[in-house]
Coordinates of C-alpha atoms and ligand atoms in Angstrom, one line a residue:
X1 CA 205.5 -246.5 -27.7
X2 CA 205.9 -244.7 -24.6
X3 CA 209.3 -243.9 -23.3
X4 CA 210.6 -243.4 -19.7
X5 CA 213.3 -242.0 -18.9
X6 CA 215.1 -241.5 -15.0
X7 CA 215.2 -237.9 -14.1
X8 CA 217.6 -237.3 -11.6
X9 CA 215.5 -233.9 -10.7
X10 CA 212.7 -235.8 -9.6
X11 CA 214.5 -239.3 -8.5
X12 CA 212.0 -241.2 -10.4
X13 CA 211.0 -242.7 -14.2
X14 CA 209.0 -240.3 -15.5
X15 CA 207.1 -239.8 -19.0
X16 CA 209.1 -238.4 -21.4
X17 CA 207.7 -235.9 -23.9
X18 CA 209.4 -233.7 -25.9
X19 CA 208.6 -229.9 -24.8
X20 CA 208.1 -229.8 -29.4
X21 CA 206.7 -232.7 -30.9
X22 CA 208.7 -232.5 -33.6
X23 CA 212.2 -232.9 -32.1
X24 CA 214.2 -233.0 -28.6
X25 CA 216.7 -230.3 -27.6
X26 CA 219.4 -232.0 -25.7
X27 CA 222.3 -230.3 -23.9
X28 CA 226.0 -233.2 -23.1
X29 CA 228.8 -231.6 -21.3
X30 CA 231.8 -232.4 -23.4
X31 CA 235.3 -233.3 -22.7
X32 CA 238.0 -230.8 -20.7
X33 CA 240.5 -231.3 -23.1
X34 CA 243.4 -231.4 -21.3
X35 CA 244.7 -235.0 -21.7
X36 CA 243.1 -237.9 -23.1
X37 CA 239.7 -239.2 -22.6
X38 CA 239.7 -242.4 -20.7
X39 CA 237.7 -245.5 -20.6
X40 CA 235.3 -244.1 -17.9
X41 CA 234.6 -240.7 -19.8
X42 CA 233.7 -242.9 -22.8
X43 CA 231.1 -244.8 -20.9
X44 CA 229.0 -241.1 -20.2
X45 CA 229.5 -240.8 -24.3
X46 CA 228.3 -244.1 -24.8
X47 CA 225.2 -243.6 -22.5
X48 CA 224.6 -240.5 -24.4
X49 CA 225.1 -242.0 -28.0
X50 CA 222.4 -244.6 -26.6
X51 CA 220.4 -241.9 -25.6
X52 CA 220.2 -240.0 -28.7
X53 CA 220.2 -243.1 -30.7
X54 CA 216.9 -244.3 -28.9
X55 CA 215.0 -240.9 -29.2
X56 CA 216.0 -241.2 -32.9
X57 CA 214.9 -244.7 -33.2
X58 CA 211.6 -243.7 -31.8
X59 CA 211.4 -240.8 -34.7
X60 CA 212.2 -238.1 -33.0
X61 CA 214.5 -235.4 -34.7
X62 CA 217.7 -234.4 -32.4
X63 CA 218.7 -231.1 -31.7
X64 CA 222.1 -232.0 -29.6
X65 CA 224.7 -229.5 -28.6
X66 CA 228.1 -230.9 -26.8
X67 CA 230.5 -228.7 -25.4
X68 CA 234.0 -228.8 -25.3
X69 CA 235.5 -227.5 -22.2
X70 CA 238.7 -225.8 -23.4
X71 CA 239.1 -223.4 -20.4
X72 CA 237.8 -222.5 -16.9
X73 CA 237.6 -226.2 -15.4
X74 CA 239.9 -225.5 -12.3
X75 CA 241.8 -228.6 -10.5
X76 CA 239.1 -229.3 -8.1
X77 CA 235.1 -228.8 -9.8
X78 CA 234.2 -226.6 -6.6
X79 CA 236.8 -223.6 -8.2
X80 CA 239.4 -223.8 -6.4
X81 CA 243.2 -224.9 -7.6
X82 CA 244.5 -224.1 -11.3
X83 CA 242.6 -223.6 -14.7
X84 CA 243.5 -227.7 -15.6
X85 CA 244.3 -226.4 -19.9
X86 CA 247.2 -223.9 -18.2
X87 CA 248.5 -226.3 -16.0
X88 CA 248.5 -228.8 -19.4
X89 CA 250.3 -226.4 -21.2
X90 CA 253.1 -225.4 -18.7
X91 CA 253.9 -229.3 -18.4
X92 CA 254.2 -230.0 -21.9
X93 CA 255.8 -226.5 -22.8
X94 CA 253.0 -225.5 -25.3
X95 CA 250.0 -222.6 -24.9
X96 CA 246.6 -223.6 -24.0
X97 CA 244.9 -223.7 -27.5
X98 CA 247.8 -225.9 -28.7
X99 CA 246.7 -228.2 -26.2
X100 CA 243.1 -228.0 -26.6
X101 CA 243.2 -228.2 -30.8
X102 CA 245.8 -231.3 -29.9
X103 CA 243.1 -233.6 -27.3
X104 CA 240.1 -232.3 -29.2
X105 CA 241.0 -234.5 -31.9
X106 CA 242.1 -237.0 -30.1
X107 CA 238.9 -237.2 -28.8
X108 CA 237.2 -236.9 -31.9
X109 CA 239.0 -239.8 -33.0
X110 CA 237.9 -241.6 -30.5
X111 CA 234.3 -241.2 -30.8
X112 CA 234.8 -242.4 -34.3
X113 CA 236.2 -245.8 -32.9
X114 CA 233.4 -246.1 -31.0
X115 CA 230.8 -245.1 -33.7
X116 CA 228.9 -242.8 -31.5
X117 CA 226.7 -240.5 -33.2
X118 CA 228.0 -237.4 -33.1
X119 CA 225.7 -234.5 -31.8
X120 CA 224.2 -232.0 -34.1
X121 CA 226.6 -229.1 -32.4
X122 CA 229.8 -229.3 -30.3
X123 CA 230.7 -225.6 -29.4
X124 CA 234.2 -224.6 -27.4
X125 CA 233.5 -222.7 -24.7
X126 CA 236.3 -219.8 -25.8
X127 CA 233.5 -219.7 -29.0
X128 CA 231.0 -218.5 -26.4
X129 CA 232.4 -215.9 -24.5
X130 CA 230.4 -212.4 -24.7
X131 CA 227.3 -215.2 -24.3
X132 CA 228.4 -215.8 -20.7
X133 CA 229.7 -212.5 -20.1
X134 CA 226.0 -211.4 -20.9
X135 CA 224.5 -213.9 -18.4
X136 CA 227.3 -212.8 -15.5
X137 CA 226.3 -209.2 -15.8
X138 CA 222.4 -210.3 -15.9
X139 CA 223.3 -212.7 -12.4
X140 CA 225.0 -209.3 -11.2
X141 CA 221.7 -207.2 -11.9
X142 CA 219.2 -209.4 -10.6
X143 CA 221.1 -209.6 -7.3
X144 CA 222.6 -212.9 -7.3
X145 CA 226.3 -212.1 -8.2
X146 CA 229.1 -210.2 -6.4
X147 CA 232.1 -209.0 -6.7
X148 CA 235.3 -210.1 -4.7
X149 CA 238.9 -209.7 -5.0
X150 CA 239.8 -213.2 -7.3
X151 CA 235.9 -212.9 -9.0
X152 CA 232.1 -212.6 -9.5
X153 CA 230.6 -215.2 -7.1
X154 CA 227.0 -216.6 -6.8
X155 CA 225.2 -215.7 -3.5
X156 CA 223.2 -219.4 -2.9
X157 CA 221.9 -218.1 -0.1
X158 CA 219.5 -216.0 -2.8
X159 CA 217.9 -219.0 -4.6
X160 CA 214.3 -219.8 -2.7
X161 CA 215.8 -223.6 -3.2
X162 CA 219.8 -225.3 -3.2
X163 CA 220.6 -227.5 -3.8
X164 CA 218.0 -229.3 -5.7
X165 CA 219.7 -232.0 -7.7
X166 CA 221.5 -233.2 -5.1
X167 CA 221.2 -234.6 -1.5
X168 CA 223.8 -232.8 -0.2
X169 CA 222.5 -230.7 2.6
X170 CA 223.5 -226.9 2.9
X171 CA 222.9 -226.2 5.9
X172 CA 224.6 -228.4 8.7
X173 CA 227.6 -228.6 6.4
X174 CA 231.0 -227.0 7.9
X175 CA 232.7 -224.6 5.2
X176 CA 235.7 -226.2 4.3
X177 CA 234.2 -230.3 4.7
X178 CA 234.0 -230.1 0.9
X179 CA 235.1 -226.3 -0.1
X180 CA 238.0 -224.5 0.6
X181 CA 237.5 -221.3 3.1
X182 CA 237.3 -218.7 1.2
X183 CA 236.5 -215.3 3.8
X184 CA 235.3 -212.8 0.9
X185 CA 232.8 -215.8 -0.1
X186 CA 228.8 -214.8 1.6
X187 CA 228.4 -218.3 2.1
X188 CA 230.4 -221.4 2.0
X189 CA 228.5 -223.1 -1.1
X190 CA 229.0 -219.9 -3.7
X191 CA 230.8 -220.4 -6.2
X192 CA 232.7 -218.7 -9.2
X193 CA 230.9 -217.1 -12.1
X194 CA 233.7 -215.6 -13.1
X195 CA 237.3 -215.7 -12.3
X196 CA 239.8 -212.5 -12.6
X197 CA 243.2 -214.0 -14.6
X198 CA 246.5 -213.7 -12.5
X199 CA 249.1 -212.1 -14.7
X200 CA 250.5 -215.6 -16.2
X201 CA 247.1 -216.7 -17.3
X202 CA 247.2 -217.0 -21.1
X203 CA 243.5 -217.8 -21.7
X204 CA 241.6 -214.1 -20.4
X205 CA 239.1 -210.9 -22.0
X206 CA 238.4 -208.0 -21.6
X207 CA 235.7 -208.0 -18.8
X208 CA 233.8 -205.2 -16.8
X209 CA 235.9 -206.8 -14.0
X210 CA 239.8 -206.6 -16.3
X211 CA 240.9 -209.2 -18.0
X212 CA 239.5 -212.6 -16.5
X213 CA 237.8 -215.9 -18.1
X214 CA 235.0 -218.2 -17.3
X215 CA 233.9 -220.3 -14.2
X216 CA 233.4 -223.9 -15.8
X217 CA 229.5 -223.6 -14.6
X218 CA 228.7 -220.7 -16.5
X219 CA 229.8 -222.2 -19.6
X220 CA 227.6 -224.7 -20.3
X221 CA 224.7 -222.6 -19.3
X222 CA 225.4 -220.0 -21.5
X223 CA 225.9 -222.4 -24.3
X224 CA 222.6 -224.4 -23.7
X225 CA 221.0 -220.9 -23.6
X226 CA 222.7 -220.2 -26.7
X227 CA 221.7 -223.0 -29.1
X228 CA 218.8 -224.8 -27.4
X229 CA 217.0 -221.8 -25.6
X230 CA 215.8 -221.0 -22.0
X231 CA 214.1 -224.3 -21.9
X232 CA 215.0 -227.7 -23.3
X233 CA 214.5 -231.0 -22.7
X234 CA 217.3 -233.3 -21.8
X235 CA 220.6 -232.1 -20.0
X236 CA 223.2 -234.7 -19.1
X237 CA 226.3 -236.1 -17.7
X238 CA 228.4 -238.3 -15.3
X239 CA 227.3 -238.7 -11.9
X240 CA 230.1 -236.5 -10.7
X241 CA 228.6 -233.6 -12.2
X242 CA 225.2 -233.7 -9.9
X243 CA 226.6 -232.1 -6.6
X244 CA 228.5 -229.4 -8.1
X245 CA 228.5 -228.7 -12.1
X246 CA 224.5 -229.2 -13.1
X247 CA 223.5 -227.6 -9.7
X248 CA 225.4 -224.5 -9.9
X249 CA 224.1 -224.7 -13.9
X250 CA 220.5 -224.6 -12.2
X251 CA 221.6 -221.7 -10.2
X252 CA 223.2 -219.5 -12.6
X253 CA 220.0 -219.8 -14.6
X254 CA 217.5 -219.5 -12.0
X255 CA 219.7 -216.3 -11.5
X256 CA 219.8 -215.4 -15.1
X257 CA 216.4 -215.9 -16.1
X258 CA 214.4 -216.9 -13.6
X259 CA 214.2 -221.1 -13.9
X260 CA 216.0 -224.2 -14.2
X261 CA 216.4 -224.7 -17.9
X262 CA 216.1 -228.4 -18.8
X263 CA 213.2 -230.3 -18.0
X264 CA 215.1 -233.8 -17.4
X265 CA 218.5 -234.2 -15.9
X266 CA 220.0 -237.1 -16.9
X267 CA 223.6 -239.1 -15.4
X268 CA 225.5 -242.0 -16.2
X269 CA 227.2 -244.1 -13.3
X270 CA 230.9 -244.2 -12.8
X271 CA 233.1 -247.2 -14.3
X272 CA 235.2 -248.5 -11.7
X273 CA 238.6 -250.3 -12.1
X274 CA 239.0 -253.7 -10.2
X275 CA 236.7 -252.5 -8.3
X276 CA 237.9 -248.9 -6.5
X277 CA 238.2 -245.6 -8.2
X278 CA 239.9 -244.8 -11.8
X279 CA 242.6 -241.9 -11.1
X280 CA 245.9 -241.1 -12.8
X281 CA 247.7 -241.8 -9.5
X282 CA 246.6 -245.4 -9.3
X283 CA 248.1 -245.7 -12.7
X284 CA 244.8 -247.6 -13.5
X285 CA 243.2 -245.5 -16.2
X286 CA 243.1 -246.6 -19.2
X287 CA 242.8 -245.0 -23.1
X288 CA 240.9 -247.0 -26.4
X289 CA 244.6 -247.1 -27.4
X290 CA 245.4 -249.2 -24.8
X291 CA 242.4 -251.5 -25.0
X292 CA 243.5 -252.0 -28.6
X293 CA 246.9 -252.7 -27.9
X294 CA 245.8 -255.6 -25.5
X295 CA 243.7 -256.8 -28.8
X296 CA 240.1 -255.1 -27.2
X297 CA 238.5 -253.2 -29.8
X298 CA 236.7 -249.8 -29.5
X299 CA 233.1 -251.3 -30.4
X300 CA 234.0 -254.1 -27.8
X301 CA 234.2 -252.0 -25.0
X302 CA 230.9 -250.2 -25.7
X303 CA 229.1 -253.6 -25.7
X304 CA 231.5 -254.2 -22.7
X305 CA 229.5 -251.3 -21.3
X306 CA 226.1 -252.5 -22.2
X307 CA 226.4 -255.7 -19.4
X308 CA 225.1 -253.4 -17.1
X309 CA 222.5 -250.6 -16.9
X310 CA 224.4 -247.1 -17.1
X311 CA 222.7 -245.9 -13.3
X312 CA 224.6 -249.0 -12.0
X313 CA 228.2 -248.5 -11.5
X314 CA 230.2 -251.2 -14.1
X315 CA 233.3 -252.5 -12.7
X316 CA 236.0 -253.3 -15.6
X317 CA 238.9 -255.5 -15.8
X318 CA 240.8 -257.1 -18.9
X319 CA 239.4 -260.1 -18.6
X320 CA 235.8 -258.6 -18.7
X321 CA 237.0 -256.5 -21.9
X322 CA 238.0 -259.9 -23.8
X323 CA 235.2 -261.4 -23.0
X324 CA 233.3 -258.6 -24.7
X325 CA 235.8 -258.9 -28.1
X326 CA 234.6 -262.5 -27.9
X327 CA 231.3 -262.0 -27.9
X328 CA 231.0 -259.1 -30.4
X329 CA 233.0 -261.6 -33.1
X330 CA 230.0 -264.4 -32.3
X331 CA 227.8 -261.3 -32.4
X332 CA 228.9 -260.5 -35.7
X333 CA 229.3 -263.9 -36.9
X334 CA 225.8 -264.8 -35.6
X335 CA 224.2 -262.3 -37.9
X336 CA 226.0 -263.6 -41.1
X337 CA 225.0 -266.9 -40.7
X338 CA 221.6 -265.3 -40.2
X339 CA 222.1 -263.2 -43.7
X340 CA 223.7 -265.9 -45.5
X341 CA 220.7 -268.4 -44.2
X342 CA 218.2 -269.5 -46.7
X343 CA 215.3 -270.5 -44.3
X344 CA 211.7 -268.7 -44.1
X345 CA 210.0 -266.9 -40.9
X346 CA 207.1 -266.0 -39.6
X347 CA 206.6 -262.4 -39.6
X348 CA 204.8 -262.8 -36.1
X349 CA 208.3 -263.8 -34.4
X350 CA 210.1 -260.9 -36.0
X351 CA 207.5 -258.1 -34.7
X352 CA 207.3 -260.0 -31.5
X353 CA 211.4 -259.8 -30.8
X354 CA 210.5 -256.0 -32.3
X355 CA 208.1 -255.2 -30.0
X356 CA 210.2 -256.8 -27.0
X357 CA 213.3 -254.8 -27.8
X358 CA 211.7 -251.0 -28.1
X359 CA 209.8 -251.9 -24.6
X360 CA 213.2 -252.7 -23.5
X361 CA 215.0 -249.4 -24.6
X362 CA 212.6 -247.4 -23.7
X363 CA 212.4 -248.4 -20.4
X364 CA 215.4 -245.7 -19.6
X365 CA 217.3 -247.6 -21.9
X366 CA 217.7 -251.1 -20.6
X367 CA 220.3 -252.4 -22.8
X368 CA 221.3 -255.5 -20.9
X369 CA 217.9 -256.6 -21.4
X370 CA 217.9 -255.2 -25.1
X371 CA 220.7 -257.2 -25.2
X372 CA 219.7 -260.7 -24.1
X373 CA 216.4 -260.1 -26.3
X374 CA 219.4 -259.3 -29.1
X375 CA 221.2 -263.2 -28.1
X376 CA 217.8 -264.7 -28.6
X377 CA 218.0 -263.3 -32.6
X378 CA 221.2 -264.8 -33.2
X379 CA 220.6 -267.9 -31.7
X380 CA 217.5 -268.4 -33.1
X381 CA 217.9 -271.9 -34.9
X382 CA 216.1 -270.9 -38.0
X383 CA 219.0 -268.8 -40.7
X384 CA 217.2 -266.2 -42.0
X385 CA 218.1 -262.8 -43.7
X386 CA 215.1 -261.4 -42.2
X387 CA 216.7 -262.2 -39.0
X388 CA 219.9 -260.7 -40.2
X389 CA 217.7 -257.2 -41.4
X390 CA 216.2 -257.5 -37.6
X391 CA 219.5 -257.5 -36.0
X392 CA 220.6 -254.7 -38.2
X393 CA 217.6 -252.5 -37.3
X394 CA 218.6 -253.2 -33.7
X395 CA 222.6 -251.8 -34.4
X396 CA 220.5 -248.4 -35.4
X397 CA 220.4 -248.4 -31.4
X398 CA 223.3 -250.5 -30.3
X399 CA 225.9 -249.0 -32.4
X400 CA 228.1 -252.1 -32.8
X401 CA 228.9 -252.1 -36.8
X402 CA 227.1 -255.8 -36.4
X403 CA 227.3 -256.4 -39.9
X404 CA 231.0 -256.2 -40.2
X405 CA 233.0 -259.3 -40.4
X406 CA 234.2 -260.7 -37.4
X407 CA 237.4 -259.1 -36.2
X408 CA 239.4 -262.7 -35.9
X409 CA 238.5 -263.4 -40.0
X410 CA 239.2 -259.8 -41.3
X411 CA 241.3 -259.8 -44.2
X412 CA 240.7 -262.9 -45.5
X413 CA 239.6 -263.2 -49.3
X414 CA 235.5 -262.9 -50.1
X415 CA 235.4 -266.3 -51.7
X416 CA 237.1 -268.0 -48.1
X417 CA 235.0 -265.8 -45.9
X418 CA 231.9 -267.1 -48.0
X419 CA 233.6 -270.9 -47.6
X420 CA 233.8 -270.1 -43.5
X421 CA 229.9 -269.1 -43.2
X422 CA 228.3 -271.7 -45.4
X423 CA 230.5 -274.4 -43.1
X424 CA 229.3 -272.4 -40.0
X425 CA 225.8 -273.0 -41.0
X426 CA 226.4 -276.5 -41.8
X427 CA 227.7 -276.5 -38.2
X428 CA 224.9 -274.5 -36.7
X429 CA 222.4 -277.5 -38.7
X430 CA 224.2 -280.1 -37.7
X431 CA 225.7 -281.0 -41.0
X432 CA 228.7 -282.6 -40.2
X433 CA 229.7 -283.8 -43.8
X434 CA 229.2 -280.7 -45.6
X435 CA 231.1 -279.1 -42.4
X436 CA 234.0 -281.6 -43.5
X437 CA 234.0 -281.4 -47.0
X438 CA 234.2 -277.8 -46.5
X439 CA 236.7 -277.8 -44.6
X440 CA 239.0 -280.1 -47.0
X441 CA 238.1 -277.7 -49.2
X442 CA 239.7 -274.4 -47.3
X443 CA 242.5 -276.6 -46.7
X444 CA 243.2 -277.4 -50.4
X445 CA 242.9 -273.6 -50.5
X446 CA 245.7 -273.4 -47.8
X447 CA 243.8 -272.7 -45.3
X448 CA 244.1 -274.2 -41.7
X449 CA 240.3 -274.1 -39.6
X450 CA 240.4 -274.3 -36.1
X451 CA 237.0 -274.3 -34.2
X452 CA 237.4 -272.1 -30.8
X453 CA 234.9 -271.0 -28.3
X454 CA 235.8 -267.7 -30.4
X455 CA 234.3 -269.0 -33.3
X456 CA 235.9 -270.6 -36.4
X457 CA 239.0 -269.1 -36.8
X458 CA 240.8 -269.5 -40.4
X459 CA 244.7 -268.7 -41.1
X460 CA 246.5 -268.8 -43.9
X461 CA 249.0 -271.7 -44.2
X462 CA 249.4 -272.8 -40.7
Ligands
AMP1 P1 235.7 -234.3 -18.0 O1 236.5 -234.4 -19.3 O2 236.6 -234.5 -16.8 O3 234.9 -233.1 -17.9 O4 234.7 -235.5 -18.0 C1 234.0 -235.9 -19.1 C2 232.8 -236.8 -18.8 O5 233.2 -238.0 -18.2 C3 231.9 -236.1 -17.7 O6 230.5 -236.3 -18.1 C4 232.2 -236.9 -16.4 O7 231.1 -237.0 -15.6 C5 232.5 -238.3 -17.0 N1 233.3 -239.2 -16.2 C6 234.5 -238.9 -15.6 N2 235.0 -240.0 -15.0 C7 234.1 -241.1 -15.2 C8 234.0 -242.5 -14.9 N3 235.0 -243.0 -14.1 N4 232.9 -243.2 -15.3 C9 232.0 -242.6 -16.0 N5 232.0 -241.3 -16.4 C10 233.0 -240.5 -16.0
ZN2 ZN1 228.8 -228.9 -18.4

């Protein structure tokens, strides 16, 4: 089945085809580690862990690479400000790599939570340095770099186009609206390459221009140069990263080698907070930690993040989060009264909600509708373990562990949790004796049922 995908380089769906057959070379900028991720980074992870996880499901092979940004990503993305891993350190009294080894796993860790599937590569960026050092002095050579007293900036005004992701207008734009003045800068838009270290800076080589360290652009293009090649299919990020990041990326290869290197540029949509913008100084952003210590868990925030497509901007709140938990227990109960079902199906309705949800995932990864189609399933009045092997070939896409046992009856012994399904299918049928009886029978057990919009919940005594 054909799959489209939005490519912000051309503003449209387009075709996508692999430039091999065989398998898709995909570029994700990673994480700056200098703090925790938040709630908004993960929804670009989980846009790219549906990404990936579509293409797979559609047989391709992955080669993935994600980067980890461990130094060069100054306060403000146009280069200006401090390298944000020194600053990290000097407020928490350790050096850089401390600091990067420390939120790397943290991040990690998180991933796990959220059972994304982890790229086939994840690089640091201070593992890559005589690769960008290479593709500076080649941006010098051909003309497009020079030299200035804090770096090696890129002259824009040399590229035939820029910028050519964006909207944003060069010309007719005052230096210093959006960039600070710099006066040894050609042109307001260049940016760094390359930065020269003041004395204090920890993280800096050896450089034909002393001891200095990477621009945050030039990292990830040296690194998808590195592992995927001069041309590759997929590159993507948040939408943040489309005026300044990906099209100073473009530049430094056009540049380098002569073109931009990926053939689709794909971006996920910011996650608001009631409504406005997530920043530290709102106090409004949030970790997985603290979704999980207000009872949300990790997997319930991802389907949280499927209610909307990931070009629309998702607004979260608490109560939005709960009502995901919610449904992902009904979720996962839905599928094991589905497995633990004993009634026949037509094959024809099973290749039918098949057919319906690849269209729906590969039209640039629709998951609210690949969602809904996912509702019908469990709904679907007839309990059937072929349903239950459906909705399981579905979570090779979603992600959402569906055949785990509902979060509110975890730890409750196999023989009750068996009790608690067979009753829920008596309910689901209408049964309402065998629904009784079995609930005398959890209570001579010493358990106490209570039937929530949740879902049955069973505790111990009570
Ligand atoms: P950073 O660690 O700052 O480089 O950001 C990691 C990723 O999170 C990047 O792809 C950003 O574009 C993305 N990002 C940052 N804030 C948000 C947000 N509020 N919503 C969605 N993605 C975000
Ligand atoms: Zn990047």
């Amino acid at each position: 089945m054909d799959i489209y995908l939005y490519n912000t380089l051309t503003k449209k769906k387009e075709l996508f085809e692999p430039i091999n057959n065989k398998e898709v070379k995909m570029y994700s900028c990673g994480p700056t580690v200098y703090s925790y991720a938040h709630i908004g980074n993960f929804r670009t992870y989980i846009f790219v862990d549906s990404l990936r996880r579509v293409l797979k499901y559609n047989r391709f092979k992955m080669n993935h690479v994600m980067n980890i940004t461990d130094v060069g990503h100054l306060t403000s993305d146009a280069d200006t400000g401090e390298d944000k891993m020194e600053k990290a350190a000097r407020k928490e009294g350790k050096n850089p790599y401390e600091i990067a080894k420390f939120y790397t796993d943290a991040f990690m860790k998180d991933m796990k939570k959220l059972n994304i599937d982890m790229p086939e590569i994840i690089t640091k960026a201070t593992d890559n340095i005589p690769q960008m050092l290479e593709m500076v002095q080649e941006i010098v050579d051909n003309g497009y770099g020079y030299e200035t007293s804090t770096g090696i900036y890129f002259d824009v005004s040399k590229l035939d186009k820029y910028p050519v992701l964006s909207n944003n207008s060069v010309e007719g734009q005052e230096a210093g609206a959006r960039i600070e003045v710099d006066n040894e800068k050609r042109n307001p838009y260049d940016f760094a390459v390359w930065i020269k270290a003041p004395e204090n800076h920890i993280m800096k080589w050896d450089s034909p221009w002393g001891k200095s360290y990477p621009g945050w652009h030039i990292e990830c293009s040296a690194m998808g140069r590195r592992f995927l090649g001069e041309n590759f299919d997929i590159h993507t990020g948040g939408v943040d990263h489309i005026p300044i990041h990906h099209e100073n990326e473009i530049a430094q290869c056009k540049g380098s080698f002569g073109h931009n290197p990926a053939n689709f540029w794909m971006h996920c949509e910011f996650l608001l907070v009631d409504g406005g913008k997530m920043s530290k100084s709102l106090g409004n952003v949030y970790t997985l930690d603290e979704l999980q210590e207000k009872g949300i868990e990790p997997i319930a925030y991802k389907l949280f993040c499927f209610s909307s497509h990931y070009r629309n901007k998702l607004n979260f709140t608490f109560e939005g989060a709960k009502a995901s938990q919610i449904s992902l227990n009904r979720l996962r109960q839905g599928y094991q009264n589905h497995k633990n079902g004993n009634q026949d199906i037509e094959s024809s309705v099973i290749s039918e909600y098949e057919e319906r949800f690849h269209r729906a995932i590969n039209d640039d990864l629709n998951m609210p509708a690949a969602m809904g189609i996912v509702w019908e399933v469990v709904r679907y009045e007839t309990k059937s373990p072929k349903l239950a092997e459906l909705l399981l070939k579905f979570d090779e896409v979603l992600g959402l562990e569906i055949n785990q046992i509902p979060e509110n009856n975890r730890e409750l012994p196999d023989e009750i949790i068996k009790l608690i399904e067979q009753r829920n299918i008596a309910r689901e049928n209408k049964n309402w004796e065998e629904s009784d009886r079995i609930r005398d029978e959890l209570q001579n057990r010493g358990y106490s049922v209570k039937d929530t919009k949740n879902g049955t919940e069973v505790v111990k005594g009570g």
